[in-house]
Coordinates of C-alpha atoms in Angstrom, one line a residue:
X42 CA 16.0 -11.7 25.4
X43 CA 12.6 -13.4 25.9
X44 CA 10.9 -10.2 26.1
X45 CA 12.3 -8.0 23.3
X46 CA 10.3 -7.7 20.0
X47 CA 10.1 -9.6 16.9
X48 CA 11.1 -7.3 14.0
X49 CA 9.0 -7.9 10.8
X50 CA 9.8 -5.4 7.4
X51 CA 9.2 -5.5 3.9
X52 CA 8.9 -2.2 1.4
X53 CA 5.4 -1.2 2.5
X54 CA 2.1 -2.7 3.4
X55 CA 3.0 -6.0 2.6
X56 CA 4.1 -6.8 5.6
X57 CA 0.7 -6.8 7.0
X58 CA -0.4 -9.6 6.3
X59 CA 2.7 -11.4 8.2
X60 CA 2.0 -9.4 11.1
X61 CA -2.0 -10.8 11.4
X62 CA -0.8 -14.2 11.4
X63 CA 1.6 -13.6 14.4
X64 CA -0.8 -12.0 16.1
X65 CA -3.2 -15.3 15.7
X66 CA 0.7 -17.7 16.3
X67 CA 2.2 -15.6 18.9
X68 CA 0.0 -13.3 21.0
X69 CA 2.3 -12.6 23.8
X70 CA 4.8 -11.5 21.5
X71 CA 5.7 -7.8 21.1
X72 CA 5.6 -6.5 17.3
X73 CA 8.0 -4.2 15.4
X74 CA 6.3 -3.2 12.3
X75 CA 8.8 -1.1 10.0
X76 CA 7.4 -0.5 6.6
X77 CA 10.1 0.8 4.5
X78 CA 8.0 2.7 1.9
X79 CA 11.4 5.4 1.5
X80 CA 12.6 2.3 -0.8
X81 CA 9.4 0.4 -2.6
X82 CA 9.4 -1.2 -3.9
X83 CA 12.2 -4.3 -3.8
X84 CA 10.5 -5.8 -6.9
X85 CA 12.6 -3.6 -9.4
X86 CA 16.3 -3.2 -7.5
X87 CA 19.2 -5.2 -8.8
X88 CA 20.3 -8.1 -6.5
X89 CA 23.5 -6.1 -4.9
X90 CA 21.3 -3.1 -4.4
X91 CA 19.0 -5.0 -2.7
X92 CA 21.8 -7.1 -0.4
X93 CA 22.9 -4.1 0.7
X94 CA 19.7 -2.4 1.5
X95 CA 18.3 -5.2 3.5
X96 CA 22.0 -5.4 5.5
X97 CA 21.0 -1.6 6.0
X98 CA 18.0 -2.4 6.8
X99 CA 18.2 -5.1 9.4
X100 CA 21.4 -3.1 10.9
X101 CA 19.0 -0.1 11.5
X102 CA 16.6 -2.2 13.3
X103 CA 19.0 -3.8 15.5
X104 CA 19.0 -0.6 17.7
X105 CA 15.3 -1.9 18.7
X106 CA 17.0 -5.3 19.9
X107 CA 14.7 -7.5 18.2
X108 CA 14.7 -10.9 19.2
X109 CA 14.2 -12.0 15.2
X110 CA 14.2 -10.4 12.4
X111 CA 11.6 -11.8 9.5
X112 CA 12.4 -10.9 6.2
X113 CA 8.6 -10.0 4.8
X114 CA 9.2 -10.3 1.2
X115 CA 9.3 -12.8 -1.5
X116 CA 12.1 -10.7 -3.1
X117 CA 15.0 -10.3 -0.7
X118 CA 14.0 -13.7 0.7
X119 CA 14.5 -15.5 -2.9
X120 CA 17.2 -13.6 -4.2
X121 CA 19.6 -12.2 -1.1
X122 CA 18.5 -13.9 2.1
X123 CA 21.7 -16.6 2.1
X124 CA 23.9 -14.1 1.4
X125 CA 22.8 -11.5 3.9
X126 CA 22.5 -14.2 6.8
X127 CA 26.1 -14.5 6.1
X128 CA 26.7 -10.5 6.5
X129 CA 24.4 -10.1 9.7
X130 CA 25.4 -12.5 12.4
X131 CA 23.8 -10.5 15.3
X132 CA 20.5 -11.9 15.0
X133 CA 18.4 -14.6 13.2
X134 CA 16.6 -14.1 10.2
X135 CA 13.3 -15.6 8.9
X136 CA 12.5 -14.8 5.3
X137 CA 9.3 -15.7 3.0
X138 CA 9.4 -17.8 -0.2
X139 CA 7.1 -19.2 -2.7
X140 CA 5.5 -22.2 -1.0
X141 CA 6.0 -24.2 -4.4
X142 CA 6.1 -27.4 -2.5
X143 CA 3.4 -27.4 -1.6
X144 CA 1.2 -26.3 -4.6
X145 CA 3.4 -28.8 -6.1
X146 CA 1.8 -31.2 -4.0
X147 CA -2.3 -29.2 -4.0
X148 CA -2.4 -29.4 -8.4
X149 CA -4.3 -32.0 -10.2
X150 CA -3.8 -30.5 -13.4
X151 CA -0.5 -30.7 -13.1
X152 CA 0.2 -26.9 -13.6
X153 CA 0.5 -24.2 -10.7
X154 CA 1.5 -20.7 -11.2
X155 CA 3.3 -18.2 -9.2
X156 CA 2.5 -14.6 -8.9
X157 CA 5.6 -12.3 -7.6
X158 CA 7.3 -8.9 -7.9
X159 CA 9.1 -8.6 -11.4
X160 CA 12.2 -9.4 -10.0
X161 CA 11.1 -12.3 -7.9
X162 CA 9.9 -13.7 -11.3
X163 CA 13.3 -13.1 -13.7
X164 CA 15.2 -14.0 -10.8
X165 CA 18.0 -17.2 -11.3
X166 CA 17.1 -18.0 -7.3
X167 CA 13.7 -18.4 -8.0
X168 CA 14.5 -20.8 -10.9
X169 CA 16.4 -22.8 -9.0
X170 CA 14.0 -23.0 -6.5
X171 CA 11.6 -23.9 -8.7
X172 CA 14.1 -27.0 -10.2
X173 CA 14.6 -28.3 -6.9
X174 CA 11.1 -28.0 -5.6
X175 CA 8.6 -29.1 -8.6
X176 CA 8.9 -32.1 -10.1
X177 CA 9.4 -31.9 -13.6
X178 CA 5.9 -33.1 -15.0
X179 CA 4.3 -29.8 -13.3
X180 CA 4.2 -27.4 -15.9
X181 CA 5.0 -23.2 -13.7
X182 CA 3.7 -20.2 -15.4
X183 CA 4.5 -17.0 -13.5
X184 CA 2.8 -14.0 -13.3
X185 CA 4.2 -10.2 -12.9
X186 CA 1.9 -8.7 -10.4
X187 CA 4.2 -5.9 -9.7
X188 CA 1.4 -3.4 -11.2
X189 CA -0.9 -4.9 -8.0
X190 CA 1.7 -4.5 -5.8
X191 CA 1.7 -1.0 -6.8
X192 CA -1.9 -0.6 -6.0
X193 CA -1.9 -2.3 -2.8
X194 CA 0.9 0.0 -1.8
X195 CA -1.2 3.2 -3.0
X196 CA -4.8 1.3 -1.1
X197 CA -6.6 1.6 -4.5
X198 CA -7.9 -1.5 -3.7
X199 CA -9.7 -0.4 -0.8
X200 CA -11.4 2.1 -2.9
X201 CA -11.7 1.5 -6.6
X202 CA -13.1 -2.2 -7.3
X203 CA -13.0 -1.6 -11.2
X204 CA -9.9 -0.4 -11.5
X205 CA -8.8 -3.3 -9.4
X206 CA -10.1 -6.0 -11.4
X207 CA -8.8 -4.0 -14.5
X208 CA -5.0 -4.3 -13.2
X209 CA -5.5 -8.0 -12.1
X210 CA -7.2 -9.0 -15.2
X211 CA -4.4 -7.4 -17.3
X212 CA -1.6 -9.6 -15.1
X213 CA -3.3 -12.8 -15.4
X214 CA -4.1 -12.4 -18.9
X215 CA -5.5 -15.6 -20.6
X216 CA -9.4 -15.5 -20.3
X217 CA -9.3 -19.0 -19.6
X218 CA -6.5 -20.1 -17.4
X219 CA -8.6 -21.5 -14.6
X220 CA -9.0 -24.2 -17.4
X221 CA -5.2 -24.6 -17.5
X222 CA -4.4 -23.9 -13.8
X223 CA -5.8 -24.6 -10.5
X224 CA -3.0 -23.6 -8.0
X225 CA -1.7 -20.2 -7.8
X226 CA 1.0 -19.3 -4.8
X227 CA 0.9 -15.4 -3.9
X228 CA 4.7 -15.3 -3.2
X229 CA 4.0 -11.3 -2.6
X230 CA 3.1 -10.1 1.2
X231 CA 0.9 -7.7 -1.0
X232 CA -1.4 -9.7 -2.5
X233 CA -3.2 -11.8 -0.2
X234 CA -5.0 -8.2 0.4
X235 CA -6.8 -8.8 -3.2
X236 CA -7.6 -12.3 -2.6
X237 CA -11.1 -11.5 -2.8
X238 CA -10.7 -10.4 -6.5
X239 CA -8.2 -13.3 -7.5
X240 CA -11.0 -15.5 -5.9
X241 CA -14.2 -13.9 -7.8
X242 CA -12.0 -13.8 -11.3
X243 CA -10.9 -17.6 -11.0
X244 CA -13.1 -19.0 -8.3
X245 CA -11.7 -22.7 -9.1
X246 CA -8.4 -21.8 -8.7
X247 CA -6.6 -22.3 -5.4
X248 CA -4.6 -19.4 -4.2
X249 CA -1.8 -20.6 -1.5
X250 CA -0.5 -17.4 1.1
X251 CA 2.4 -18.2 2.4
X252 CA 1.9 -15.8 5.2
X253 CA -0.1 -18.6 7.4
X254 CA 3.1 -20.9 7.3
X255 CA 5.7 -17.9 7.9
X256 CA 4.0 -17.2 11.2
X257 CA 3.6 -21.1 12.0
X258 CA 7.6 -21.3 11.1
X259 CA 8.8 -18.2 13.6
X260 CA 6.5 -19.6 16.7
X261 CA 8.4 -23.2 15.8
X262 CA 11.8 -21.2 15.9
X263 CA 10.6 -19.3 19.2
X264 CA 10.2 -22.1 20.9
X265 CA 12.7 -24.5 19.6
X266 CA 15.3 -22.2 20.7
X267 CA 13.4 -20.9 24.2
X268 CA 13.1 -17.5 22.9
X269 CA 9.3 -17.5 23.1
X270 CA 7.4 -15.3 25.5
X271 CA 5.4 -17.1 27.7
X272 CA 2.4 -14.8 28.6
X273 CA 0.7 -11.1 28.4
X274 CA -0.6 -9.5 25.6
X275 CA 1.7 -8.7 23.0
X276 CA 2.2 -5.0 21.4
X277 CA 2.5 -3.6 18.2
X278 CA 5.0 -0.6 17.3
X279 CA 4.7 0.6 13.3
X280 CA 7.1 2.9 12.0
X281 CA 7.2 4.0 8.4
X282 CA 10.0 5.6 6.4
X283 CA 7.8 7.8 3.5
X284 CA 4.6 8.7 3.3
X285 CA 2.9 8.6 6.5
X286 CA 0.0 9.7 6.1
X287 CA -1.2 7.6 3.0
X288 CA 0.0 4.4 4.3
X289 CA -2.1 5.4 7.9
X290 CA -4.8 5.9 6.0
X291 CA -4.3 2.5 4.6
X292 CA -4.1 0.4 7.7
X293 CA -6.7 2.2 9.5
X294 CA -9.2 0.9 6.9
X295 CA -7.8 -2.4 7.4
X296 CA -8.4 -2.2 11.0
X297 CA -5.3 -1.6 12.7
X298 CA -5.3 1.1 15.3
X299 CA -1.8 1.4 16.7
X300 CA 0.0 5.0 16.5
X301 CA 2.5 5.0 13.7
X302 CA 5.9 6.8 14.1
X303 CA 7.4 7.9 10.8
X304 CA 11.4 7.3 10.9
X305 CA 13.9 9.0 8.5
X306 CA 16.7 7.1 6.9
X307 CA 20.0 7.6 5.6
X308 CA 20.7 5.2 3.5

């Protein structure tokens, strides 16, 4: 067991930037990159469709015997993570939340914000999260940045700086919430990619990425429960599901090299 892979899968890119924190946590470890584009994205599916695509989903990638599984997005891992746990006993899961805590803890004005998929956002899980994690002086706006999602998917961002700043500008909205705001959690795997633009629009606000502590929290679970590979270099395997050549055209401007095997679902 020691040797087989860690799985990691969101809808698309996002998972990314999960993967180059395990690379920096776990080196040794061998990688399974699926990005399921065939169903981006996750942000706009109903909560049963999305339990039983991410049962699916984890079911498929059990024929790769992966030591772990980590859930890669903020959406499955809010709204349908508990329940799928419960429906896939075969292997442990990891998922990805809003690190509210701890912007909770990082505010001085007392008012954070949280930018997520449209469903992450209207979700009743993420409410509850949110009353259980922030204390109730902490005022929470949140922020729809499904329309960036969309362009991180697509690599506009790589490529078209205006009409980046145009689509982030348009989701943040107020022309002067660094005033109100200084902590911002970016509880997509997408967006830590335009964290260059969220930093040059609202330089005094702090942007938290979950992604560092995700990677932090699976070498913790490796080794806790002696599942961690103790030497060698670790390899990455990426698969897609849609639109291969797009999405290689993406990561190869982001500087991964790795062949990518596009695999064709049927669910």
């Amino acid at each position: 067991m020691t040797n087989n892979p860690v799985a990691v899968f969101d809808s698309g890119i996002g998972s990314l930037s999960i993967i180059r924190e395990l690379r920096r946590e776990i080196p040794a470890e061998d990688l399974l990159y699926f990005a399921d584009r065939a169903h981006f994205p996750y942000g706009g599916k109903s909560h049963q469709e999305l339990r039983e695509l991410m049962i699916n989903t984890i079911r498929y990638l059990l024929r790769y015997k992966p030591k772990l599984v980590v859930v890669a997005s903020n959406t499955p891992s809010v709204q349908v993570l508990d329940e799928v746990r419960r429906a896939v006993t075969d292997v442990p899961l990891i998922g990805i939340r809003p690190p509210l805590k701890e912007a909770a803890r990082l505010t001085k004005k007392k008012h954070i914000g949280i930018m997520a998929t449209s469903g992450t956002i209207r979700s009743k899980e993420l409410e509850i999260q949110i009353r259980r994690e922030v204390p109730q002086h902490i005022l929470v706006a949140r922020f729809d940045a499904s329309p960036i999602i969309e362009l991180v998917e697509r690599g506009v961002h790589l490529e078209d700086e205006r009409r980046t700043f145009d689509v982030i500008s348009r989701v943040l909205g107020d022309d002067d919430l660094d005033k109100k705001i200084d902590v911002i959690t970016l509880s997509s795997t997408h967006l830590p990619f335009v964290k260059r633009y969220l930093n040059a629009l609202l330089p005094t606000v702090r942007f938290i990425d979950p992604a560092q502590m995700a990677a932090k929290d699976v070498r913790k679970f490796l080794a806790f429960n002696r599942m961690a590979k103790k030497s060698g270099s670790g390899r990455l395997q990426i698969m897609v599901s849609d639109g291969k050549r797009e999405f290689e055209k993406s990561i190869r401007a982001m500087g991964i090299r790795e062949p990518v095997e596009e695999v064709f679902l049927t669910f």
